[in-house]
XYZ file of C-alpha atoms in Angstrom:
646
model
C 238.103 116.516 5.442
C 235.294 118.443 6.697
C 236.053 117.161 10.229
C 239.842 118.103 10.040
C 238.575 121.470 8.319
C 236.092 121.937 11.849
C 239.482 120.972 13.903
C 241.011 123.892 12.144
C 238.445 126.568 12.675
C 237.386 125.889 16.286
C 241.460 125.663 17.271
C 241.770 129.222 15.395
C 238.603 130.545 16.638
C 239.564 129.528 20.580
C 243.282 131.192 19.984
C 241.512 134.341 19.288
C 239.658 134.252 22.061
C 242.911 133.939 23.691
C 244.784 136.703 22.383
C 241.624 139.061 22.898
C 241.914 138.023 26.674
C 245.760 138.795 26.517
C 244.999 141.977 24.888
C 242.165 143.145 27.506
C 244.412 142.011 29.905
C 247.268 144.647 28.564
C 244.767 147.768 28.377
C 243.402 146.772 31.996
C 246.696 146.995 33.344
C 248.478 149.897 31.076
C 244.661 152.006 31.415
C 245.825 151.497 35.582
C 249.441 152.411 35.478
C 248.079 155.277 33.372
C 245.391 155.954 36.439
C 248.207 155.720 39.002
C 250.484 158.227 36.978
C 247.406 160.600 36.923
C 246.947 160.452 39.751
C 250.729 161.432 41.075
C 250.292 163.926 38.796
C 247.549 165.192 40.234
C 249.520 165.186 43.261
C 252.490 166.651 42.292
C 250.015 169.393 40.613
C 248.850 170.774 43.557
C 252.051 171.902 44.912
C 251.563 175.444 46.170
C 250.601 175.500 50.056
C 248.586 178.334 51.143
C 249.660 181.031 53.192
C 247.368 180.289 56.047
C 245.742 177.271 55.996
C 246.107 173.645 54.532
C 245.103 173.915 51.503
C 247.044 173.410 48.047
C 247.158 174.523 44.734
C 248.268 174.052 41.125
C 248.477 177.511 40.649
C 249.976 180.618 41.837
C 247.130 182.720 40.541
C 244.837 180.241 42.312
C 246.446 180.351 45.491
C 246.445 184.156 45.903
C 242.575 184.543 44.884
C 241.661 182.087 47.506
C 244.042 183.991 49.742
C 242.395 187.090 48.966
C 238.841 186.382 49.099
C 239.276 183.825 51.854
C 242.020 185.538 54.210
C 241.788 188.776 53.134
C 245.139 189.084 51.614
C 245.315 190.365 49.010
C 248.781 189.512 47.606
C 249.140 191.774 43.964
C 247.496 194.374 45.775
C 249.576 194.928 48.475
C 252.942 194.524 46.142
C 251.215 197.536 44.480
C 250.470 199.420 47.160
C 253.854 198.854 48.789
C 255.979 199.059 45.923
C 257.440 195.931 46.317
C 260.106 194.162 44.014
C 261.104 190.585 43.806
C 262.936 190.696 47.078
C 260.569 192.648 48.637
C 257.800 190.205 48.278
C 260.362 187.083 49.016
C 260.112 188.599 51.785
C 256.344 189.312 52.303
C 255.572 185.647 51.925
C 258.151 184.731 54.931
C 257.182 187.235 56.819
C 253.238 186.030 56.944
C 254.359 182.501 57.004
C 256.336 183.551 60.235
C 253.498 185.383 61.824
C 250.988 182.498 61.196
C 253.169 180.547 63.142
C 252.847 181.985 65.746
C 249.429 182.242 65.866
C 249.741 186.171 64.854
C 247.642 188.455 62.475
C 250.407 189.697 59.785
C 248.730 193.290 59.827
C 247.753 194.195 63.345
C 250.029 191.992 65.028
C 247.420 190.587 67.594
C 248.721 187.163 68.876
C 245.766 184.341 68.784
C 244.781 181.346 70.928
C 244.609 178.719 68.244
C 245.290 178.513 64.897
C 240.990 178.396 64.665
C 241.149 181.766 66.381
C 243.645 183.305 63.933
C 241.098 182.044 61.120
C 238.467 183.736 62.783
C 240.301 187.017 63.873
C 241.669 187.741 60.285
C 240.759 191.138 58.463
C 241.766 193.912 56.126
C 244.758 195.112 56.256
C 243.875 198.676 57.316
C 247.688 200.252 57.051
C 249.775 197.914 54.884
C 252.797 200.647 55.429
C 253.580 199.273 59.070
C 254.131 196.301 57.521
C 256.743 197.428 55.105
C 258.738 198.659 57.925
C 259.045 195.039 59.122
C 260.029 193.740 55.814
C 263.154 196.268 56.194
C 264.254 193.517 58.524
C 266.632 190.798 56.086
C 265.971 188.242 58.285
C 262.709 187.458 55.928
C 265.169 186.616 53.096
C 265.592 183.103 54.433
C 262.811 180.781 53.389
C 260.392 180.201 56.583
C 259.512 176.780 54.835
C 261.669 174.276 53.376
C 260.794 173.829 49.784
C 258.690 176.513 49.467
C 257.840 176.196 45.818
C 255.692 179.547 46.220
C 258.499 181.706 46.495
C 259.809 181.057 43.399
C 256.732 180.598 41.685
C 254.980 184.166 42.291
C 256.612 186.653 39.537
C 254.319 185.502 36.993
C 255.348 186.239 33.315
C 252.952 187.520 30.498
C 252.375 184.723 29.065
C 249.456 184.256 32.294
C 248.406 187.569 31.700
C 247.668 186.881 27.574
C 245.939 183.620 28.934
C 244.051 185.571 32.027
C 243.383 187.943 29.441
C 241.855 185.512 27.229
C 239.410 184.083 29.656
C 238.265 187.498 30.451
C 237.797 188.312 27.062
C 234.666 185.000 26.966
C 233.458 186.235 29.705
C 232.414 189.772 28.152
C 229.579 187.754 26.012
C 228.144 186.607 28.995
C 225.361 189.398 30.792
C 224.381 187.337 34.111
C 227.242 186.442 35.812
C 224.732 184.962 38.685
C 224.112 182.168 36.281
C 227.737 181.076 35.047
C 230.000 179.182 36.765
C 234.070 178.905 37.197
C 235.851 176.584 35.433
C 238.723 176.676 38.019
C 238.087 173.913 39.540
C 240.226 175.158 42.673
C 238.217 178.172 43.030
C 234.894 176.022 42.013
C 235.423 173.996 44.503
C 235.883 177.110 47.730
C 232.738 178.933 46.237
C 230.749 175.670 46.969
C 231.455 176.050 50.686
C 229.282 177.720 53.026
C 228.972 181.291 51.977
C 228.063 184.358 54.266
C 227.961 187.875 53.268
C 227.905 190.855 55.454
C 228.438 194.535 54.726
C 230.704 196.576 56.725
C 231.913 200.685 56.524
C 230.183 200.093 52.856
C 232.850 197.661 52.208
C 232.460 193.920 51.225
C 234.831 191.766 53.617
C 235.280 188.412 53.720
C 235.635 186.376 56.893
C 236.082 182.930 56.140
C 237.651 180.476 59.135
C 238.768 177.190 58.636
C 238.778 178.041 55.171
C 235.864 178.462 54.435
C 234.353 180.871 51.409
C 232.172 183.437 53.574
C 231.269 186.205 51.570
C 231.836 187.306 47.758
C 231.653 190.086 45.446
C 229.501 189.894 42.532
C 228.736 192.139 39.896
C 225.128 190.807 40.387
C 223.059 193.111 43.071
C 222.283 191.192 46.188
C 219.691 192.496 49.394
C 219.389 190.319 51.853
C 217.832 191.546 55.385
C 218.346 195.295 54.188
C 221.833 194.569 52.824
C 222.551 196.102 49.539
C 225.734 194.312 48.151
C 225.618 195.687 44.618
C 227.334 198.810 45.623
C 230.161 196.677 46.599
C 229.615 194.611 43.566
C 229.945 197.204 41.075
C 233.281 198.687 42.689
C 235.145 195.068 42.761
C 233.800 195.074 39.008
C 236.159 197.660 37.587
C 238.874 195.528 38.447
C 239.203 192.678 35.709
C 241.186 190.572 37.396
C 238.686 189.773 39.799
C 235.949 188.675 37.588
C 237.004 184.749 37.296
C 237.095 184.673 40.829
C 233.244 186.106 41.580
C 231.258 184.908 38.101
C 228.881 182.234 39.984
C 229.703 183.481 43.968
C 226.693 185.412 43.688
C 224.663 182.332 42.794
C 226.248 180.476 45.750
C 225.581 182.571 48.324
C 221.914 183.395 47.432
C 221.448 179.844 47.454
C 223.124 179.016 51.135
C 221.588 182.031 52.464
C 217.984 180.325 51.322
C 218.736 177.534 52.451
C 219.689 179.399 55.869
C 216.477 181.224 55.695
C 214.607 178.368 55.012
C 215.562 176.522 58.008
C 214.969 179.384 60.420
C 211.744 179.951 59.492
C 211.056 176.369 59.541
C 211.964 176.100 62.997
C 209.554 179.237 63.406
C 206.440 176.530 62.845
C 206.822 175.227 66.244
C 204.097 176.288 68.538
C 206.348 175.232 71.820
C 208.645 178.050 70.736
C 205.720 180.691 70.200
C 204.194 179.317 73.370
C 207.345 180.238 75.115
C 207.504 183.691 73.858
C 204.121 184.503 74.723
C 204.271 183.238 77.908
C 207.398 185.655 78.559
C 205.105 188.152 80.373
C 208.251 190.774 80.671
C 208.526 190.210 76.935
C 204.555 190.739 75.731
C 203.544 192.641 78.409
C 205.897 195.117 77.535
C 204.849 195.422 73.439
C 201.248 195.134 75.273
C 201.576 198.059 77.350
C 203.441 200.193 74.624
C 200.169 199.462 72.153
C 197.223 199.373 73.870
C 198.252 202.174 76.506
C 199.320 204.799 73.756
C 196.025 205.905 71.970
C 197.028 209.033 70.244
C 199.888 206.972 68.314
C 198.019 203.965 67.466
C 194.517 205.060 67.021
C 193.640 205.395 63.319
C 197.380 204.445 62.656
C 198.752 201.949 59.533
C 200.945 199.410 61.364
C 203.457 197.077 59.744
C 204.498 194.399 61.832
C 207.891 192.740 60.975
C 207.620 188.878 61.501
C 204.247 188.739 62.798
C 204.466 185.315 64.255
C 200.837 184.283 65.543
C 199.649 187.498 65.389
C 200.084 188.761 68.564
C 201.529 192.276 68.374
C 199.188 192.850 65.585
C 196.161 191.714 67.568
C 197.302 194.195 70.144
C 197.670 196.867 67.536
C 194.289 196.268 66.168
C 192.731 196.574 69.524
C 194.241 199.562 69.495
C 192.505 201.565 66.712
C 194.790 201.086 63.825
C 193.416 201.483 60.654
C 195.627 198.661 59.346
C 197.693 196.454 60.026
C 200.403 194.693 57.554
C 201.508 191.161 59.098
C 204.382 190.100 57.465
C 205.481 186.346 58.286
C 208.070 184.417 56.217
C 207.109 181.438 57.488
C 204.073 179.906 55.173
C 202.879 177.746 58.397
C 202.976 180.555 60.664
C 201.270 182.970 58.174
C 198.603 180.661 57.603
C 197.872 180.298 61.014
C 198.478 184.100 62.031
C 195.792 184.369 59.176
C 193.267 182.235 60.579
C 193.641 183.272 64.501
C 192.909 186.920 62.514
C 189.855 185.547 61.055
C 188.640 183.906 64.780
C 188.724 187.237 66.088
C 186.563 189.487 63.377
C 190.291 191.236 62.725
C 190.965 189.534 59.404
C 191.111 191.739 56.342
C 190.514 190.235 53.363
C 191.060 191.292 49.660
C 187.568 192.597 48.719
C 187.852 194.470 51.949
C 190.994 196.369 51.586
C 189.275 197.767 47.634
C 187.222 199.196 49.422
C 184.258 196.936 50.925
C 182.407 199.659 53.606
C 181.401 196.810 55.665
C 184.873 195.680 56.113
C 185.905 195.219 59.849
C 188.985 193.561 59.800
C 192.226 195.456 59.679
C 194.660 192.321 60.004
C 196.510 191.451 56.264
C 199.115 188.897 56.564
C 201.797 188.303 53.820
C 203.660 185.374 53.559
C 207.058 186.519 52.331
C 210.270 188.132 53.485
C 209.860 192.085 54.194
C 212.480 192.754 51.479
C 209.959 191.044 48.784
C 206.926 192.577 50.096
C 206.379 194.631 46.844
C 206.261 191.292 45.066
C 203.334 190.340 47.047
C 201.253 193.380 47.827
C 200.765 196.668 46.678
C 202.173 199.509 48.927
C 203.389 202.956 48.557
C 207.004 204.011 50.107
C 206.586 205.749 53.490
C 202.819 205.035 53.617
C 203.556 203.426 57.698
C 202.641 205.142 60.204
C 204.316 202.492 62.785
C 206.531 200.102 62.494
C 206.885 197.110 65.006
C 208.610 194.180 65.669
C 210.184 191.463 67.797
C 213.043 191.188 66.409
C 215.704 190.650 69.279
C 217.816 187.870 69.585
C 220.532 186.032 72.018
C 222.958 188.920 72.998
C 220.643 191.043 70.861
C 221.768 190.829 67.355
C 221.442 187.120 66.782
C 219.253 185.912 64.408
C 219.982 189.354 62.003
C 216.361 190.085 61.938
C 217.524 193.759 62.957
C 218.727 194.548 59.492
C 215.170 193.543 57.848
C 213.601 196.278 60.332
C 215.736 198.603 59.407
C 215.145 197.752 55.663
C 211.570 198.271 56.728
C 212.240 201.142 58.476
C 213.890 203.152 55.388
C 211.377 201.955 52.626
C 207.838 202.450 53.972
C 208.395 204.175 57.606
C 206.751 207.707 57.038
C 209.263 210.376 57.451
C 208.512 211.234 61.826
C 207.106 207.652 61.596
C 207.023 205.590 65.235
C 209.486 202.534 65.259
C 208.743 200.448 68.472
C 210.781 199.694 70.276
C 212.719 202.650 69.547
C 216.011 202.332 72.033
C 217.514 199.820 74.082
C 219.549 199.615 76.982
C 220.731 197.039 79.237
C 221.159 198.222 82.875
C 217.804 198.546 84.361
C 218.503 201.112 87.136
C 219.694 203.494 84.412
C 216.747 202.517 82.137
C 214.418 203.591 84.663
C 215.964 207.102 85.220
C 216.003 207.609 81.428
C 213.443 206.342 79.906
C 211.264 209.319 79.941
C 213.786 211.179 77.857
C 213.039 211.934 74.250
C 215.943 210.653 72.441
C 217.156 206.958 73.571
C 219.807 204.431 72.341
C 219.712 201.608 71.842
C 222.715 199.759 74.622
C 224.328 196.998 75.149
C 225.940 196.633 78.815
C 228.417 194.058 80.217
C 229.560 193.365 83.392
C 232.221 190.489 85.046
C 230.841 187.640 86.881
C 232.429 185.771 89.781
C 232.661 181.898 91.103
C 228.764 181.793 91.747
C 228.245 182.086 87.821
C 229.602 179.025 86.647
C 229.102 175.240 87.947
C 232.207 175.606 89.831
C 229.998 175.660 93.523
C 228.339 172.478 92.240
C 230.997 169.991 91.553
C 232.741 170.987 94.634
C 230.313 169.126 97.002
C 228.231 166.047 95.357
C 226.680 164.830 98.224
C 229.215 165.358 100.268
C 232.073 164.004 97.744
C 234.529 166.598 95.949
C 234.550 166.884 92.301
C 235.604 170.104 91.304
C 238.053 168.531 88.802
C 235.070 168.357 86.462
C 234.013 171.529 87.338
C 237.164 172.898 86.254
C 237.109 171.355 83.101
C 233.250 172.001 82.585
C 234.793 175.847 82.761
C 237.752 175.082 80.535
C 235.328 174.329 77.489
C 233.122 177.116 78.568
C 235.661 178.955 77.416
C 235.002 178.227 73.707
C 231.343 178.931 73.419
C 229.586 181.816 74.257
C 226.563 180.096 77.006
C 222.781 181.878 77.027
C 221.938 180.946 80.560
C 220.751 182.533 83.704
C 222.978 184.522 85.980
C 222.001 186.277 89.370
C 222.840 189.717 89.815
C 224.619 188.401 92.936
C 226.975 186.707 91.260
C 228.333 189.793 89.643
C 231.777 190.832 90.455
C 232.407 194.225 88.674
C 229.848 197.118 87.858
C 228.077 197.325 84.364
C 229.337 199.462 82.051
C 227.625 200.452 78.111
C 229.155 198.369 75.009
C 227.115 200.424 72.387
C 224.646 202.627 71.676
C 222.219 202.387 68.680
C 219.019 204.751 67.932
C 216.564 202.648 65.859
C 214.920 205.963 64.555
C 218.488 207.269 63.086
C 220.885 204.172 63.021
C 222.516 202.750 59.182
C 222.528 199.386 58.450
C 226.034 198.912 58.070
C 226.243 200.099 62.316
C 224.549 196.796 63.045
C 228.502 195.201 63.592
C 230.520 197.361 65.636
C 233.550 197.328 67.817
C 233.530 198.845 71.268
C 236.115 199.469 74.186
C 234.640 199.511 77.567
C 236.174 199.548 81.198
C 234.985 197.425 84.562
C 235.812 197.753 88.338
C 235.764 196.098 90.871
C 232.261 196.672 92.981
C 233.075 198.094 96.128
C 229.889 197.269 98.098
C 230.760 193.470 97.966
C 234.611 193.155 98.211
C 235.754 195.191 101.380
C 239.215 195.760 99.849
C 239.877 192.198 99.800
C 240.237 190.257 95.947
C 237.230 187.962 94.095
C 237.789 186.547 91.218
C 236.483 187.509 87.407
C 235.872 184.511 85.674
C 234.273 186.240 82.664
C 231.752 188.450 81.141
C 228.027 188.691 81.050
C 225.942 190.571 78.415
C 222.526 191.694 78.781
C 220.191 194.032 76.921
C 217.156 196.366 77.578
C 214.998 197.860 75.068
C 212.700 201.384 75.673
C 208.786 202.173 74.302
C 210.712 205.820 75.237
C 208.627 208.769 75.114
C 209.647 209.987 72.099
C 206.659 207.847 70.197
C 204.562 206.306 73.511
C 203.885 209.827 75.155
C 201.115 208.383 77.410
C 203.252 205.511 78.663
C 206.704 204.633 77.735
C 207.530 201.778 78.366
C 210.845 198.979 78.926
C 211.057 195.596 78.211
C 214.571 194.268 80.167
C 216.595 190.940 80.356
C 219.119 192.480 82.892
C 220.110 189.821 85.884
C 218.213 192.344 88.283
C 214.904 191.689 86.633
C 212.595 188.916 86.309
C 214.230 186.142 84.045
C 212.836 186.054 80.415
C 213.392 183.543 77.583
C 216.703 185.557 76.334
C 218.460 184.955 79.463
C 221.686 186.164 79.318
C 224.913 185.728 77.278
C 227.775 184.242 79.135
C 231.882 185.013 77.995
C 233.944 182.793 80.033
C 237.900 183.607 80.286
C 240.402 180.942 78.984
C 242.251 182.045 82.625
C 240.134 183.957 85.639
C 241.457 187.179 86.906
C 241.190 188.315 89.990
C 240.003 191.741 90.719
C 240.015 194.417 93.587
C 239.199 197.647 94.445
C 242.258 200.049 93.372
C 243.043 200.693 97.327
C 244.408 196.870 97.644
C 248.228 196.792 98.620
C 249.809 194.467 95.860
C 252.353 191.693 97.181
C 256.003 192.569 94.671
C 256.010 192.319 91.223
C 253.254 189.496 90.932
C 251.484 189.448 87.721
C 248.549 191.077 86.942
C 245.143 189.404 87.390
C 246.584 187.176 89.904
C 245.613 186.686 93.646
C 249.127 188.885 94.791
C 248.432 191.490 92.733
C 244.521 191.514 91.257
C 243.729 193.781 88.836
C 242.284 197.149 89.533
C 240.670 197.531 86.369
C 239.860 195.501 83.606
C 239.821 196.717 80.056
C 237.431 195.709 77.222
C 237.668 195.413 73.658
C 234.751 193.608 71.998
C 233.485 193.228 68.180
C 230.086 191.769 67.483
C 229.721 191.156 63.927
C 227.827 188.945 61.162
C 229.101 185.566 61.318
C 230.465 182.998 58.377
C 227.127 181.707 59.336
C 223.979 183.503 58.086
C 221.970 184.296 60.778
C 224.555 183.920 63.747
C 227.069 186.596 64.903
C 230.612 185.796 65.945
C 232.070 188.085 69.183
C 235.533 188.715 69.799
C 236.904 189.393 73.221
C 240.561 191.212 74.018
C 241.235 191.930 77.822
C 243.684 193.342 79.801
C 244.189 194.143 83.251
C 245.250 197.008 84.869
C 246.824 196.901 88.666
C 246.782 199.514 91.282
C 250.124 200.228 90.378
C 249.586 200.966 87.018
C 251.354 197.785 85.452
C 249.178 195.993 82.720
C 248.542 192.805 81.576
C 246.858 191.287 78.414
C 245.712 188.106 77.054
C 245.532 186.451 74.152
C 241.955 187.310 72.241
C 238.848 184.866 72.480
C 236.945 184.335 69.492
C 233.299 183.238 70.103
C 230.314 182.305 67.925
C 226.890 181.972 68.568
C 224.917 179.651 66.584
């Protein structure tokens, strides 16, 4: 009995075991088909396709917030501004769908390359009223895009508002809005990508390509290089709509623009790249000159010296007769070793010397920080500097951004009638020369067309004897999409030089660091003989004056133009997606060619650049619009060029 009773229990205990296998088996498989239905929900979710790029949303209100701080289109706003009713903004939607299309800026109409370049090129709308005019047109009442669940979608009820509401209302209780972050996971997910701010007419804009998150508002106060974007903060903060958008941006982009930071200083630890700027005699014989030569200014003098580097400029400064000199050096490598080459030379200033140690001989204190924390590490009155100087210029000038530190510098401890060195800049050398000794400079940027001798071209069209200008012609193809620091000789200039931009160091705002200029070449006439050359794109070059205005004994200019000896800026190279060919205006055009073209070359080409902080921190992006003029007065334009240096 006990056997048959064993029997029993081991047959019941392995059907158990069966069933449980049966039953895991069942939640494996109905915890999947629950997975895959999840999932095509998920899918089906995210059904709202934004208005310029690929991206997709659950939402409406998501969609339009990463429209607006991505695109700069600001949907609700512009429906307010314009008035617009249901129809009217059926209509807006098409409309923009249309234009992107085609490659076209909905507000200022400006037809793009690529649908990269139209990423790049979008702005503010600055007169939303010309676009109304357009939407007169009924044509925009037929959806651009089949299925377009967006424009049915948009007219949100109040039942969103009571729930926006509600989310607003949790946010009061929170004080930092740096530290919290967005549960939207959409717009969680855009503030993660690479941020960049920059401040423009005292206005925060966003310029995001590819779709990427470039610059927020916060209500949270953010300087970086001299930028104050609390101002801008504060302003987007009366609007309560936009707080669930910008609660943790601020916290994103302090932490990409350390990050930034962090790696260009870095790369500041070389010695090869030091070693190359001091061997740039143009480059430190100029600074040289402009402090040991000019007694009266430095002698006795308190110097601060923006991004000190080694040491050099301050060296020079304390040879001079300063007093003292503040080294400031964000790089802890670089300030150690500035430090130390201070203490080889009998120019160090230590602590016990600067309270007032009558022995002291040094004059050299270097600070390891960024100049807009400098109160954090030392102890200095506002407008206690006599001079300020610094080396501060980068590729085509402005990259690198170090200009806005200076001028942060500049405006917090500059003494009012304080010297800034350099002071101006310009970038044609024969008109340098014949100003220089003025008292009030600019700083100038100058550009001029280059012909067939500036690009590779001449190389690839005789390899020992063999023809391969097929990859010359592409090697100039994909020059067109990258702005190229290189070399160019002044002979291989095509057009005169004409100014871009004017800046004056002593007077200039930070927000006049990105501008937009116009500017006009011809043809030189000492070269061409009446007969046509052809343009095949631009060349920038810069120039910057130790003008008498603060160097009375000897003023001084430091130059990278292609008519002087080369230094370690180079130049920066535009190349045009299509040459043009250029003449003087007396050439006899062949019928109604086109513009630009070998029949009919252009008299005169026009110019419309912008140079402005990039997505990027740290990098600037330049756009390019051209058109050409012939000596019959027809004109010709071409599609913009969006370039970035990074």
């Amino acid at each position: 009995m006990s056997k048959n009773l064993m029997e029993t229990e081991e047959t019941n205990r392995l059907t158990r075991e069966e069933e449980e296998e049966d039953d895991e088996d069942s939640r494996e498989a109905w915890t999947e088909e629950e997975n895959e239905e999840d999932g095509d929900e998920n899918d089906e979710d995210l059904e709202f396709l934004c208005l310029f790029c690929d991206f997709k949303y659950s939402s409406c209100d998501a969609l339009f917030d990463h429209c607006r701080l991505t695109h700069f289109f600001d949907f609700n706003g512009i429906r307010k501004d314009l008035g617009l009713d249901f129809y009217g903004s059926f209509k807006l939607i098409n409309y923009v769908r249309s234009q992107v299309a085609d490659n076209r800026c909905w507000s200022c109409g400006v037809c793009c390359q690529s649908k990269q370049d139209l990423q790049s090129h979008l702005h503010p709308s600055v007169n939303t009223k010309d676009v109304k005019l357009l939407l007169d047109d009924d044509k925009y009442l037929n959806p651009f895009m089949r299925e377009d669940s967006l424009l049915y979608s948009f007219d949100g009820g109040e039942e969103d508002e009571d729930e926006c509401n509600t989310s607003f209302e949790k946010e009061e209780i929170v004080k930092d809005f740096g530290s919290v972050c967005i549960d939207d996971d959409d717009t969680a997910e855009e503030t993660e990508l690479n941020a960049k701010t920059y401040n423009k007419d005292k206005k925060t804009v966003m310029a995001c390509p590819n779709g990427h998150l470039s610059l927020a508002s916060s209500s949270k106060i953010i300087t970086e290089n001299g930028m104050d974007y609390g101002e801008n903060a504060r302003s987007v903060e009366s609007d309560p709509k936009d707080k669930q958008s910008r609660v943790c941006i601020a916290d994103v982009v302090e932490k990409d623009i350390k990050k930034i930071n962090d790696s260009y200083f870095g790369s500041y630890s070389s010695f090869g790249i030091h070693r190359d700027m001091i061997s740039d005699k143009i480059r430190t014989d100029a600074y040289r000159q402009a402090l040991l030569k000019n007694h009266s200014l430095l002698n006795g003098a308190v110097v601060m010296d923006v991004g000190c580097g080694t040491g050099i400029l301050s060296l020079f400064a304390a040879q001079a007769g300063a007093s003292r000199v503040i080294s400031i050096e964000a790089s802890e490598k670089m300030a150690t070793v500035a430090t130390q080459i201070a203490k080889d030379n009998g120019l160090w200033r230590s602590k016990t010397d600067s309270e007032g140690n009558k022995s002291c001989t040094g004059v050299i204190e270097v600070v390891n920080c960024m100049v807009e924390d400098l109160d954090k590490s030392i102890q200095i009155q506002p407008h206690s500097v006599d001079i300020l100087v610094s080396e501060w210029m980068g590729y085509c000038l402005l990259y690198e951004s170090m200009l806005s530190s200076v001028l942060f510098a500049r405006d917090r401890w500059l003494k009012p009638g304080g010297a800034i060195l350099p002071d101006t800049a310009t970038i044609d050398l024969w008109k340098v020369i014949s100003l220089q000794l003025c008292s009030d400079m600019h700083w100038t940027w100058f550009v001029a067309g280059f012909g067939k001798g500036g690009t590779s071209l001449p190389f690839w069209e005789n390899v020992y004897g063999f023809n391969m200008s097929y990859i010359g012609k592409e090697v100039v193809e994909d020059a067109a999409k990258f702005p190229i620091v290189d070399i160019i000789n002044h002979h291989d200039l095509v057009t005169n030089a004409a100014v871009l931009q004017s800046f004056d160091l002593a007077t200039m705002k930070p927000d006049e660091v990105d501008f937009t200029a116009t500017a006009e070449l011809e043809a030189k006439n000492d070269t061409l003989d009446h007969k046509a050359t052809t343009c095949f794109g631009l060349v920038l070059w810069f120039e910057t004056g130790f003008t008498s205005r603060f160097c009375k004994e000897m003023p001084t200019v430091l130059s990278t133009s292609p008519y002087t000896t080369k230094t370690h800026w180079s130049q920066t190279i535009l190349t045009f997606r299509e040459p043009i060919s250029v003449a003087s205006s007396k050439f006899t055009a062949e019928g109604s060619a086109a513009v630009g073209t070998d029949a009919c070359p252009a008299s005169k080409i026009l110019l419309r650049i912008s140079i402005a902080h990039a997505t990027q921190h740290r990098c600037i992006d330049i756009s390019l619009e051209t058109a050409g003029v012939g000596s019959d007065g027809r004109k010709r334009s071409w599609p913009a060029q969006m370039f970035n240096l990074t």
